[in-house]
Coordinates of C-alpha atoms in Angstrom, one line a residue:
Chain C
X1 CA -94.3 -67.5 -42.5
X2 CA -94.6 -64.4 -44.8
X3 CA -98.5 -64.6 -44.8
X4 CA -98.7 -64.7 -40.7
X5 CA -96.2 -61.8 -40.6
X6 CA -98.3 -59.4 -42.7
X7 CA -101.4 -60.5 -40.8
X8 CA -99.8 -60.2 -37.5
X9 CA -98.1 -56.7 -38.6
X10 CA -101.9 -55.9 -39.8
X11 CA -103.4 -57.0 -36.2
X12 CA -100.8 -55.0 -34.7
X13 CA -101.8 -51.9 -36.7
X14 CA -105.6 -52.4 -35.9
X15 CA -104.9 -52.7 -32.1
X16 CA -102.8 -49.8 -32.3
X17 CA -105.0 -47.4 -34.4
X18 CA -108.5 -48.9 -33.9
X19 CA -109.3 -47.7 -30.5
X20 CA -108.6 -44.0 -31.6
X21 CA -111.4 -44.5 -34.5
X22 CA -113.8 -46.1 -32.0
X23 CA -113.3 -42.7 -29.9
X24 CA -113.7 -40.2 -32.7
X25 CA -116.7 -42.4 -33.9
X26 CA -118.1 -42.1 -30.8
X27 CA -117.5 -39.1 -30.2
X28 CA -119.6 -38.1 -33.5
X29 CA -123.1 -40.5 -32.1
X30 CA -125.9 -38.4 -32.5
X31 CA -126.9 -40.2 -29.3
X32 CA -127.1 -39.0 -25.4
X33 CA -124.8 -41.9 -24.1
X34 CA -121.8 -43.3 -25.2
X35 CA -121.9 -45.8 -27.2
X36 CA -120.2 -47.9 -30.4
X37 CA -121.4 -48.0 -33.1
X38 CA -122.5 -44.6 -32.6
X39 CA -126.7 -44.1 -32.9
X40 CA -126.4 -42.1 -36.2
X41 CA -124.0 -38.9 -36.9
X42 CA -123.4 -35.4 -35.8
X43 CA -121.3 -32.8 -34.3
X44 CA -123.3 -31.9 -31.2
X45 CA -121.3 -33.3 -28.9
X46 CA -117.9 -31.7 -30.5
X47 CA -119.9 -28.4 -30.2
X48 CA -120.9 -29.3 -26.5
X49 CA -117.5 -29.7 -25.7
X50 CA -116.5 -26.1 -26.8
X51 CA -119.2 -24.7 -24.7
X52 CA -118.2 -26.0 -21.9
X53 CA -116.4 -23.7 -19.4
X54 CA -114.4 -25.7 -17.5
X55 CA -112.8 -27.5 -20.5
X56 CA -112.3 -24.0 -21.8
X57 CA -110.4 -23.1 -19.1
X58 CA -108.0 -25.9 -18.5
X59 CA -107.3 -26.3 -22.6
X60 CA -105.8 -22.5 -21.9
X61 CA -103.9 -23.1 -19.4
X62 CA -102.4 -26.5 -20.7
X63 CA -102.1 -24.1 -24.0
X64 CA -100.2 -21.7 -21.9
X65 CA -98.4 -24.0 -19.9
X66 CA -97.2 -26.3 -22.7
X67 CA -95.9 -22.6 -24.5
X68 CA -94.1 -21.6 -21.2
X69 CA -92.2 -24.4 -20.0
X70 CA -90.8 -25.5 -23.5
X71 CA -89.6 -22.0 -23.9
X72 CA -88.3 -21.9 -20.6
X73 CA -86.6 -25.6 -21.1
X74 CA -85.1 -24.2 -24.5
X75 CA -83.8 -21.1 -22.5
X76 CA -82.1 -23.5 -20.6
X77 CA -81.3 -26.9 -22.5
X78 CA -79.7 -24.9 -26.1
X79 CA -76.9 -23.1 -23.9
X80 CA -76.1 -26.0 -22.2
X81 CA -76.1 -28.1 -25.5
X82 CA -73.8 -26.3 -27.4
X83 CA -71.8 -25.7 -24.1
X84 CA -71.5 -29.2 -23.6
X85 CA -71.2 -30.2 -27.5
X86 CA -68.5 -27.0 -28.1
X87 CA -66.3 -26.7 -25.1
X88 CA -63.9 -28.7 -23.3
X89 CA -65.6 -28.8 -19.9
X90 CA -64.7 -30.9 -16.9
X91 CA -66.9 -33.2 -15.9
X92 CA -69.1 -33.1 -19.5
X93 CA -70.6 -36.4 -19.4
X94 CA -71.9 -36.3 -15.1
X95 CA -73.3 -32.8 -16.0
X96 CA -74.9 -34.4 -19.4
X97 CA -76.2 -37.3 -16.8
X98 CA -77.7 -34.8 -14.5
X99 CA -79.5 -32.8 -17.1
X100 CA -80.9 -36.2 -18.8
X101 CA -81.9 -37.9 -15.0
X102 CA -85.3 -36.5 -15.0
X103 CA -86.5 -38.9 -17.6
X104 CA -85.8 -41.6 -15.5
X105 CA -88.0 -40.9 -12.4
X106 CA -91.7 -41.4 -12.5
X107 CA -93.4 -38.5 -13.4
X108 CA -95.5 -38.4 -10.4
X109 CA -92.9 -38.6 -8.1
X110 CA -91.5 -35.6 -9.7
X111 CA -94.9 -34.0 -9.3
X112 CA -95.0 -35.1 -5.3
X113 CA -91.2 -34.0 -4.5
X114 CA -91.5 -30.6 -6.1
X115 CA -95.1 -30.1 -3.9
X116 CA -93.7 -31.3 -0.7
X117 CA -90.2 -30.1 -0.5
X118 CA -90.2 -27.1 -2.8
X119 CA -93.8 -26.0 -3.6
X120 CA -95.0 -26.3 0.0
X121 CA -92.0 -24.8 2.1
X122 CA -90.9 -21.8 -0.5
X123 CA -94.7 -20.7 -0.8
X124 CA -94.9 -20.8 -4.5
X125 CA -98.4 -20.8 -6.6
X126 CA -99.9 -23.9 -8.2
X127 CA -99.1 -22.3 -11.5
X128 CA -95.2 -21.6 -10.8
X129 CA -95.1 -25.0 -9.4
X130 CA -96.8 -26.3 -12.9
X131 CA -94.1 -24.0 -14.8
X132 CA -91.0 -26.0 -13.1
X133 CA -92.5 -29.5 -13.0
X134 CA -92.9 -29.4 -17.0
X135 CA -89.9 -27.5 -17.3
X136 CA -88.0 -30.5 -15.7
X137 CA -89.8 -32.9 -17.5
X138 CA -88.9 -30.9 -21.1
X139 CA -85.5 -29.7 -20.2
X140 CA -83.5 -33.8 -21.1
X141 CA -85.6 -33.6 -24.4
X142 CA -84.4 -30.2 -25.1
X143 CA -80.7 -30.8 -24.4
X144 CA -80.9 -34.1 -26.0
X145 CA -82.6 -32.4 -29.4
X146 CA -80.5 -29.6 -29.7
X147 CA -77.4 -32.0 -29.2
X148 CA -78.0 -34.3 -31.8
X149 CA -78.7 -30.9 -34.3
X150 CA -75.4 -29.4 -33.0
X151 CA -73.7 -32.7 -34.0
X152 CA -74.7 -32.8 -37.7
X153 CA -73.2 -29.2 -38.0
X154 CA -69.8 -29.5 -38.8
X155 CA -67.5 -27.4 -36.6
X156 CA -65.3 -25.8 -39.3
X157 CA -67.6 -23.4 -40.4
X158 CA -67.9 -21.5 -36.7
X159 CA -63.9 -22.2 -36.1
X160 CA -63.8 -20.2 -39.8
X161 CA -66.0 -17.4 -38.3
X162 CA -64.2 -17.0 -35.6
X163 CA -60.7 -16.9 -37.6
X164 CA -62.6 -14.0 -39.5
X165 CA -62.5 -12.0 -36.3
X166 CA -66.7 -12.7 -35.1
X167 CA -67.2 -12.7 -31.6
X168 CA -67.9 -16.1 -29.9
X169 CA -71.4 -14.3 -29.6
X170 CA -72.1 -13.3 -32.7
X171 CA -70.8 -16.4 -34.2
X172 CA -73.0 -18.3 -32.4
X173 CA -76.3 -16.1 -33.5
X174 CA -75.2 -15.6 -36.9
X175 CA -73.6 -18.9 -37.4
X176 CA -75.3 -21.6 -35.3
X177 CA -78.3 -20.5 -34.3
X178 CA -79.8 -20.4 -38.4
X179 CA -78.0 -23.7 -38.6
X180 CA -79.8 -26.0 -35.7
X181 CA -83.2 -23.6 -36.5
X182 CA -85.1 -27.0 -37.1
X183 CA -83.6 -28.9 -34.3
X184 CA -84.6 -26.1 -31.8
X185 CA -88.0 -26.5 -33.3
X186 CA -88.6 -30.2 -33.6
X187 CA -87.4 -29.6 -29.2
X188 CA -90.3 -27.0 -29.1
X189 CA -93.0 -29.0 -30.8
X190 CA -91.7 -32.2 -29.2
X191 CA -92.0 -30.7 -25.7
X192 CA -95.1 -28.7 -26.4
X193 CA -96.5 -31.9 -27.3
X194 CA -95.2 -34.0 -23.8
X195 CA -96.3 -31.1 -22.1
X196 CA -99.6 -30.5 -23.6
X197 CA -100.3 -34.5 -22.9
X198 CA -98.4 -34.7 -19.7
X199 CA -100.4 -36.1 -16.4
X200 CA -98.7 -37.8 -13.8
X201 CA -96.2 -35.0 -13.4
X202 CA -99.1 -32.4 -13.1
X203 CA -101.3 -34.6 -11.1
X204 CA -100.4 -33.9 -7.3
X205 CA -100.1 -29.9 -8.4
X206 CA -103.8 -29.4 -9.6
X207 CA -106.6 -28.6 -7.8
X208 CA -109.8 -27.0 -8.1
X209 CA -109.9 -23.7 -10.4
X210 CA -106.6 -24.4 -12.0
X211 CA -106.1 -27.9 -13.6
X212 CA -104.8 -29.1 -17.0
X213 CA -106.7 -30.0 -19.5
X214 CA -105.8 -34.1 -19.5
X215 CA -106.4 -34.3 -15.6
X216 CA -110.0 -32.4 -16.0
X217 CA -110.4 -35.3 -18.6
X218 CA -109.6 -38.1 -16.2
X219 CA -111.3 -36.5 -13.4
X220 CA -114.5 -36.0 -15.6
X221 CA -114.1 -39.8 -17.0
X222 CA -115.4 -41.1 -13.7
X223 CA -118.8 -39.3 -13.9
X224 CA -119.6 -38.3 -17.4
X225 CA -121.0 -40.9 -19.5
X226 CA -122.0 -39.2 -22.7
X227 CA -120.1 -38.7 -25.8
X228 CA -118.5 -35.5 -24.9
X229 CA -115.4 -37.2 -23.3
X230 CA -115.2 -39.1 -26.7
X231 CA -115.6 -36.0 -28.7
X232 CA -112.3 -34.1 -26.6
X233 CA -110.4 -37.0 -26.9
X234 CA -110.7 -37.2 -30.4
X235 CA -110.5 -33.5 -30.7
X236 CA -107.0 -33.5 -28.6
X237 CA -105.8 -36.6 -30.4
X238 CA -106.3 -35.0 -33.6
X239 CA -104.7 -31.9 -32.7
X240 CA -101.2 -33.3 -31.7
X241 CA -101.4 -35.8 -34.7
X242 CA -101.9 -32.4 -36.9
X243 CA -99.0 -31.2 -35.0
X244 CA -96.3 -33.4 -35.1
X245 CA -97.4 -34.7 -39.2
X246 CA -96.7 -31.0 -40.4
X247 CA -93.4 -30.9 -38.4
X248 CA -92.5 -34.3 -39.6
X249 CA -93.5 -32.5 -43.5
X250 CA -91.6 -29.3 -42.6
X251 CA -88.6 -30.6 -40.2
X252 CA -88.4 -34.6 -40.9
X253 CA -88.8 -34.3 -36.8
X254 CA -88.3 -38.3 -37.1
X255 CA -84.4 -37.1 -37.7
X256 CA -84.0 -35.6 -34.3
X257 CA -85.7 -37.8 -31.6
Chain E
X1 CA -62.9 -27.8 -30.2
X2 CA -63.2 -24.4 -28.1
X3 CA -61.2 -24.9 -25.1
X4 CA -62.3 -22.0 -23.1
X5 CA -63.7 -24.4 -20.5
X6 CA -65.1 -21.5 -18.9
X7 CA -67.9 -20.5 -21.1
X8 CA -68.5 -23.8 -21.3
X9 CA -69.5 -24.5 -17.8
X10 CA -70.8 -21.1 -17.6
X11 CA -72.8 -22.1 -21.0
X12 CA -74.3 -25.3 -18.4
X13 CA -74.8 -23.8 -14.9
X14 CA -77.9 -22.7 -15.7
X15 CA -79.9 -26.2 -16.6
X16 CA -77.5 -27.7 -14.0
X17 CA -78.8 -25.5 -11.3
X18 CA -81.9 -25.3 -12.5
X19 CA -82.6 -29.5 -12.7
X20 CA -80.6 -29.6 -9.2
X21 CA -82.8 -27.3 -7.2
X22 CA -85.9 -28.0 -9.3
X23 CA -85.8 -31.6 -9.6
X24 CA -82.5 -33.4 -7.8
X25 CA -82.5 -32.1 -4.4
X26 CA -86.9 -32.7 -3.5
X27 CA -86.9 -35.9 -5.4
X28 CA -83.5 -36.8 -3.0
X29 CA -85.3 -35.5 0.3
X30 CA -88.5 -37.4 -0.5
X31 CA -86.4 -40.2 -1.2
X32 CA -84.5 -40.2 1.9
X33 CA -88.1 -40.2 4.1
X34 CA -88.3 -43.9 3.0
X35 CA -84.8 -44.3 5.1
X36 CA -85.9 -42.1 8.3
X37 CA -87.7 -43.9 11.0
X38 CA -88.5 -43.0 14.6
X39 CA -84.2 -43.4 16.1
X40 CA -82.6 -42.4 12.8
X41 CA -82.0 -44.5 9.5
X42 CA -83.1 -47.8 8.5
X43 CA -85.2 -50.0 6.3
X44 CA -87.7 -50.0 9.1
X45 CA -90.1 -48.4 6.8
X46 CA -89.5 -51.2 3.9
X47 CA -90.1 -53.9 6.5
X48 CA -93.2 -52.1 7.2
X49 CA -94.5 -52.0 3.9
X50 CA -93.9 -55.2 3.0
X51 CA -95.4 -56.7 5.9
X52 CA -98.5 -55.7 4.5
X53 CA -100.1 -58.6 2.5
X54 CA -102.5 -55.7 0.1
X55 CA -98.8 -54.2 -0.6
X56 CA -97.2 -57.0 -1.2
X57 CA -100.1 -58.2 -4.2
X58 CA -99.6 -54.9 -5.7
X59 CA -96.2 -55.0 -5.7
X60 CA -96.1 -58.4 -7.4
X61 CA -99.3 -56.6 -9.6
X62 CA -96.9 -54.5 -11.0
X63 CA -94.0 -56.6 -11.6
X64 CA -96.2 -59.4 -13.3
X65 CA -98.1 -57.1 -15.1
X66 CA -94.4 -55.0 -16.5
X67 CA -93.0 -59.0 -17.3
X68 CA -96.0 -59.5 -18.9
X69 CA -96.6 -56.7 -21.2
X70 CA -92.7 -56.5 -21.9
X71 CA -93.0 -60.3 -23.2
X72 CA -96.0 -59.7 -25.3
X73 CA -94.5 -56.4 -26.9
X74 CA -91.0 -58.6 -27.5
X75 CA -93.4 -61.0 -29.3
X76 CA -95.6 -59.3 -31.2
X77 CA -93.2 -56.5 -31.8
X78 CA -90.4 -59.1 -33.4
X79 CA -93.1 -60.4 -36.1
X80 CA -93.9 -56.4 -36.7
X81 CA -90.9 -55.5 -37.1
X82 CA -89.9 -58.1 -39.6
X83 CA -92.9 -57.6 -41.5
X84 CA -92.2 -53.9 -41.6
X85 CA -88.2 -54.2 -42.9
X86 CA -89.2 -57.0 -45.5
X87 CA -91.3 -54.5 -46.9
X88 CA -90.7 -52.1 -49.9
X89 CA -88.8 -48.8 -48.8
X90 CA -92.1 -46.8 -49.4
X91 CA -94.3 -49.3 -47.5
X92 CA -91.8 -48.9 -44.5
X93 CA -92.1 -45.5 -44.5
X94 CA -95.9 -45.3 -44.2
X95 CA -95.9 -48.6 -41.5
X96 CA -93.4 -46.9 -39.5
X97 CA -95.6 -44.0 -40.0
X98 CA -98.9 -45.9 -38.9
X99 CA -96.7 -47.3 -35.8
X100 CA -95.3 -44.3 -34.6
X101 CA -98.4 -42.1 -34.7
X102 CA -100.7 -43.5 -32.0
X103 CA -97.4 -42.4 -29.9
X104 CA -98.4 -38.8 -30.6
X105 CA -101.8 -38.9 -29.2
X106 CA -102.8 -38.0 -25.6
X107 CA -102.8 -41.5 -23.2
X108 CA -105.4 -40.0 -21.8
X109 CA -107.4 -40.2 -25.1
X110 CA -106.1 -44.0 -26.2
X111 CA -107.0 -45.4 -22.6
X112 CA -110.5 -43.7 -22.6
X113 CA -111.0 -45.6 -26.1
X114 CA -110.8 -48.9 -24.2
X115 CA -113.9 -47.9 -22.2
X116 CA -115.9 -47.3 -25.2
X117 CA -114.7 -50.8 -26.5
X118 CA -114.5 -52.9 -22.9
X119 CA -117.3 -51.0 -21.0
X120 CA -120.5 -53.3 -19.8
X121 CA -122.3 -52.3 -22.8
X122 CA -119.3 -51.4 -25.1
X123 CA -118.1 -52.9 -28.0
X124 CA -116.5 -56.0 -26.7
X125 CA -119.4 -57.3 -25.0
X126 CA -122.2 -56.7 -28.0
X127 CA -119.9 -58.5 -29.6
X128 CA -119.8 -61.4 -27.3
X129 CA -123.6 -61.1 -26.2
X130 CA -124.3 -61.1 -30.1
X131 CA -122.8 -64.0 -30.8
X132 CA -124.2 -65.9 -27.7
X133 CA -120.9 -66.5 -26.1
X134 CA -122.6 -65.3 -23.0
X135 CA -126.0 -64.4 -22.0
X136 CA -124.8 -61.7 -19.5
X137 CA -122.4 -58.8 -20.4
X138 CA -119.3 -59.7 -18.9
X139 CA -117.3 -57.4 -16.3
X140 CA -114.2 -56.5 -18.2
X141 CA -113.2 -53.2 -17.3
X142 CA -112.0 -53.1 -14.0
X143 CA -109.7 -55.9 -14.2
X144 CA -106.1 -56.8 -14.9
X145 CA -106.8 -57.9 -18.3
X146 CA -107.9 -54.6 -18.9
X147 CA -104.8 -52.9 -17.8
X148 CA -102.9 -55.2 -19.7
X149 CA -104.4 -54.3 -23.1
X150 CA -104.1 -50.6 -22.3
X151 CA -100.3 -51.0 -21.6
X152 CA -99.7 -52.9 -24.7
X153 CA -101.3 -50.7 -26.6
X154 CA -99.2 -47.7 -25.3
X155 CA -95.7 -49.2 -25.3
X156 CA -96.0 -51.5 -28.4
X157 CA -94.7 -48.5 -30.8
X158 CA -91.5 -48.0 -28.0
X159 CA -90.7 -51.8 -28.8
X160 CA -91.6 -51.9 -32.6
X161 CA -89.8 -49.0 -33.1
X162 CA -86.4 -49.8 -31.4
X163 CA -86.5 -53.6 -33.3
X164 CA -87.0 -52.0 -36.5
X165 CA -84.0 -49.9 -36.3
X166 CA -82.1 -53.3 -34.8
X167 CA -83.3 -55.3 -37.6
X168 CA -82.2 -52.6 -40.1
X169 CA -78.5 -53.2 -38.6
X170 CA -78.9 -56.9 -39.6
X171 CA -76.2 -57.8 -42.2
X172 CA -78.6 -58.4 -45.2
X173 CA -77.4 -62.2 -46.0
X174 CA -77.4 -63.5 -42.8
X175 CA -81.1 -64.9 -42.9
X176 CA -80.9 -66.5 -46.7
X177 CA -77.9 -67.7 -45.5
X178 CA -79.2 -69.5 -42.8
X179 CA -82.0 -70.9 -44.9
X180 CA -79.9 -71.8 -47.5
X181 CA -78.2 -74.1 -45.3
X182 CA -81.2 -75.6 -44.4
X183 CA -82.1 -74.0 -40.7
X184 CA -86.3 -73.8 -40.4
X185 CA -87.6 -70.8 -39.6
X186 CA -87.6 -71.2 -35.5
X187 CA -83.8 -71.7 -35.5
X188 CA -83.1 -68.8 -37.9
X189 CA -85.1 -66.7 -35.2
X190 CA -83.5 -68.2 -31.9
X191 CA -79.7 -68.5 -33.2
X192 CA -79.6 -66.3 -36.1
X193 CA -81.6 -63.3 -35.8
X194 CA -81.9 -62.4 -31.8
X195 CA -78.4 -62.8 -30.7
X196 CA -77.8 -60.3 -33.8
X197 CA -80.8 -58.0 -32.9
X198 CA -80.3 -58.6 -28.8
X199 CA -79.4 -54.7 -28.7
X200 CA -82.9 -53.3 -29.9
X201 CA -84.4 -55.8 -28.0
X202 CA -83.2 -54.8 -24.6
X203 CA -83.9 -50.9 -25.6
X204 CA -86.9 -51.5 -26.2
X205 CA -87.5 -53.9 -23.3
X206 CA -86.5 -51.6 -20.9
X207 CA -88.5 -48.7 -22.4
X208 CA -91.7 -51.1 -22.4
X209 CA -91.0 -52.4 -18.5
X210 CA -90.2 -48.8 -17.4
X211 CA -92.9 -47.5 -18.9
X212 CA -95.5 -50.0 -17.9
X213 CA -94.4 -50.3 -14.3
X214 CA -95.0 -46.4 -13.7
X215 CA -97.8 -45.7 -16.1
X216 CA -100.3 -44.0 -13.9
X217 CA -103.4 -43.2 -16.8
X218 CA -103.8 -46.7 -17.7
X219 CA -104.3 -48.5 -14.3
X220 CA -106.0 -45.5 -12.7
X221 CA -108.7 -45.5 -15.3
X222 CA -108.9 -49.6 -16.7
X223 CA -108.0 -50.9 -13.1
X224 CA -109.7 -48.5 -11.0
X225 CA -109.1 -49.3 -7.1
X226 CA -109.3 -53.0 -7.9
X227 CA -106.4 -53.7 -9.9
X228 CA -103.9 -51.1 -7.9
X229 CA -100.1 -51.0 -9.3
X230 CA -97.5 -49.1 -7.4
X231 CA -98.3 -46.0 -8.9
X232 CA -101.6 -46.1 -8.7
X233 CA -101.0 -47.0 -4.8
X234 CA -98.5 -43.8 -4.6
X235 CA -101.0 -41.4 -5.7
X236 CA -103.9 -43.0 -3.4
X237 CA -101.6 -42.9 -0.4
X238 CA -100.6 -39.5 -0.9
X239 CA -104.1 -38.5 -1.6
X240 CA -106.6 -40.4 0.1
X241 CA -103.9 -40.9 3.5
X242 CA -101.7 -37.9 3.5
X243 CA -99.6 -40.8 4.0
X244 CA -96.0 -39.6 2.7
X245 CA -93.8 -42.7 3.9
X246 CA -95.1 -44.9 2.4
X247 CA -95.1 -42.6 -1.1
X248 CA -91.2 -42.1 -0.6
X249 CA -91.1 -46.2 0.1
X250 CA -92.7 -47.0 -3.2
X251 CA -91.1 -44.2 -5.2
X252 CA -87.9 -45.8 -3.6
X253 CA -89.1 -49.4 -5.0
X254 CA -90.4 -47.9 -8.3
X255 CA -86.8 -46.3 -8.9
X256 CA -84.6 -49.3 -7.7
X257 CA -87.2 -51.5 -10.4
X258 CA -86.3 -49.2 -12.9
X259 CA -82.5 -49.9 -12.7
X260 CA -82.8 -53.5 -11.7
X261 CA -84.5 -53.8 -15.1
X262 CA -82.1 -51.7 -17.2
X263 CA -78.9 -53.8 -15.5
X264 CA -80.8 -57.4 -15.9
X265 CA -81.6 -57.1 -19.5
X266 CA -78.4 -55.0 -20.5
X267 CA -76.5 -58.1 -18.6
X268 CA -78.6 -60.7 -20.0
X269 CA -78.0 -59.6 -23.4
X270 CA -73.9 -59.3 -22.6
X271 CA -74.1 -62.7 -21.3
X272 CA -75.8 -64.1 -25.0
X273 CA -73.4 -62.5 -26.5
X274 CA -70.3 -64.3 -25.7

């Protein structure tokens, strides 16, 4: 029993890790067409894949996407955290349901409501339309983050300020704020992440000239057959696995989600 | 604590508004288009859809395939997950680690991995070519199959994870004691260890069936139009058809999934547990 639960456990961590090897050793073949094994080593198609303008372009803008709308959700989801977590407000836990609801509709829906009956009828750009539909989709992560910080901070400490004669305000940048600093982080790296990687919310707001980076990866999945789709996946899996190891080293980001 | 209640709701109006306008109110009026036919409301639009047979498959697609991979993840995750908490508090650590990291990386990139491995002249067939299983490389991208390995492979962490931290919860003499008294191994799992863990179980059931019933990467790319799930269906509609009804059916159907799930299990577990 002990023997086929460590192999089993082992099979799992193969299946779970394996394919991402098979991608970056791909994406390393010397060779012109994707294959595994790879036919012999070298970076030329991680260096094709930098020259390539139209990657360039939507790696920016899911950069600067991914920067916006967490910020944006933060802007949002830490006042109504501690408002929530702090005050006695009517109606606390429907107002905590509507904030979290978003996680529970299908991305792409999200994507096709905000096009059709928002996008569409108010005139707004692709791009502002991008902003709110990651902004949605980051804002329950955000609240829910920021919450669970705010509850490991015992309340004493701000009623004591405030005792001391500090304004609510200043209590709550001098007090709180430096206090939930990592949560507010792990939030911003969790939802730079979810944005950076998101597609089915971003899928019916694309279009030519402006698209994310992951739906110019599916799109060029169905004609390119060399290694360079190998070589970006293993570029962008790399990248957020760099991202969320040193926040786990400098936050323990594990502690928040 | 503060009972200035209104800062507080001051403090909330914004993300309130914000998720109502942004997100509550289009996804309600694209809903309610599934309800609106030709003289006012009605299910017309459901009869409709199910009336047609290619709908219908895909609908029972997607429900198979959510059953399916939920099952698999229960089973596989169960043995994983026991492996992982008999293991030394630094070995944990790292499995967890190992478990929770392919979580991190872009679906995009993990579903593209399975063409390199399943493609016609990828990894999977040399393999099977090589060792004379076939003579011809078989077709195995493209099919349900397919799409069923890719959604394993993205929600197994979900399920793992949440029967790790149910398994943690399990009072630590329960199991020897079980043994002691002379229960096999198959009993101590069916009357010992689920009811106790049934909790974990259904979070991370619901998180796999959720997920796998309105993933959208995996199907698109390892099904391709042959093996279309409701999502995958959505988007062509929309897309291909301009055809918004039937979007705000399935979206409607996709939802109502969601929650049938999330009640069933959270009752089924209830039920055990008297």
């Amino acid at each position: 029993m002990r023997v086929t639960g460590w192999a089993v456990l082992l099979a799992v961590i193969v299946f779970l890790l394996g394919p991402f090897l098979v991608i970056a050793a791909a994406g390393l073949s010397a060779g012109d067409t994707l294959a595994f094994p790879p036919q012999g080593l070298s970076l030329k198609w991680v260096y094709a894949v930098f020259a390539m303008e139209n990657f360039r372009a939507s790696f920016v803008l899911s950069l600067e996407l991914a920067v916006g709308s967490t910020l944006l959700a933060l802007l949002l989801g830490v006042p109504a955290a501690y408002g929530l977590s702090r005050y006695q407000v009517p109606g606390r836990e429907i107002i905590r349901t509507i904030v979290l609801t978003p996680v529970i509709v299908p991305g792409i829906i999200v994507g096709l409501a905000l096009l059709r009956h928002a996008v569409i009828p108010l005139g707004l750009s692709v791009a502002t339309a991008l902003v709110l539909a990651h902004t949605v989709l980051i804002v329950p992560y955000a609240v829910r983050v920021v919450t669970a910080s705010l509850e490991n901070l015992r309340t004493d400490v701000e009623e004591a300020a405030v005792m001391l004669g500090a304004t609510r305000l200043g209590t709550f940048f001098r007090i709180v704020l430096p206090n939930i600093r990592n949560g507010i982080l792990a939030a911003f790296i969790l939802g730079f992440v979810t944005s950076f990687n998101q597609v089915p919310v971003s899928l019916f707001l694309t279009g030519p000239g402006i698209t994310t980076l992951p739906i110019d990866m599916l799109s060029a999945m169905e004609f390119v057959y060399d290694p360079s789709i190998a070589a970006l996946s293993a570029l962008m899996a790399l990248m957020s696995m760099a991202i969320v190891l040193l926040a786990e080293r400098l936050l323990g980001l594990s502690r928040y989600v | 604590m503060f009972d200035n209640r209104r800062i507080g709701m001051a403090l909330a109006v914004p993300a309130v508004l914000f998720i109502a306008l942004a997100f509550l109110v289009p996804v309600a009026v694209l809903l309610s288009g599934s309800v609106a036919t030709a003289d006012g409301w009605g299910l017309g639009r459901f009869t409709e859809f199910f009336a047609d047979s290619l709908y219908r498959e895909v609908v029972w697609r997607t429900i198979r395939l959510g059953a399916l991979v939920t099952l698999t993840c229960a089973a596989l995750g169960y043995v994983a997950a026991l492996a992982i908490v008999q293991a030394g508090p630094t070995w944990k650590g790292r499995f967890v680690g190992l478990i929770v990291l392919p979580l991190m990386i872009s679906p995009v990139a993990r579903t593209y991995a399975w063409i390199v491995i399943l493609g016609r002249t990828g990894m999977a067939n040399q393999l099977i070519t090589g060792l004379g299983l076939s003579a011809e490389p078989l077709r195995l991208l493209f099919t349900e199959t397919a799409v069923f390995i890719g959604l394993v492979q993205l929600f197994l962490p979900l399920m793992v994870l949440s029967l790790v931290s149910a398994l943690e919860n399990l009072p630590a003499d329960v199991v020897p004691a079980a043994r002691v008294l002379g229960a096999g191994w198959m009993p101590v799992f069916f009357r010992v260890i689920l009811p106790l863990t049934r909790e974990g179980l259904v979070t991370g059931g619901t998180l796999v069936f959720t997920g796998a019933i309105t993933a959208y990467i995996t199907p698109a790319v390892l099904g391709g139009s042959k093996v279309l799930m409701l999502e995958t269906l959505l988007y062509q509609r929309v897309s291909v058809s301009n055809d918004f009804v039937s979007a705000s059916v399935i979206a409607v159907i996709l939802i109502a999934m969601g929650v049938a799930a999330h009640t069933l299990l959270k009752r089924a577990a209830k039920a055990r547990a008297r």
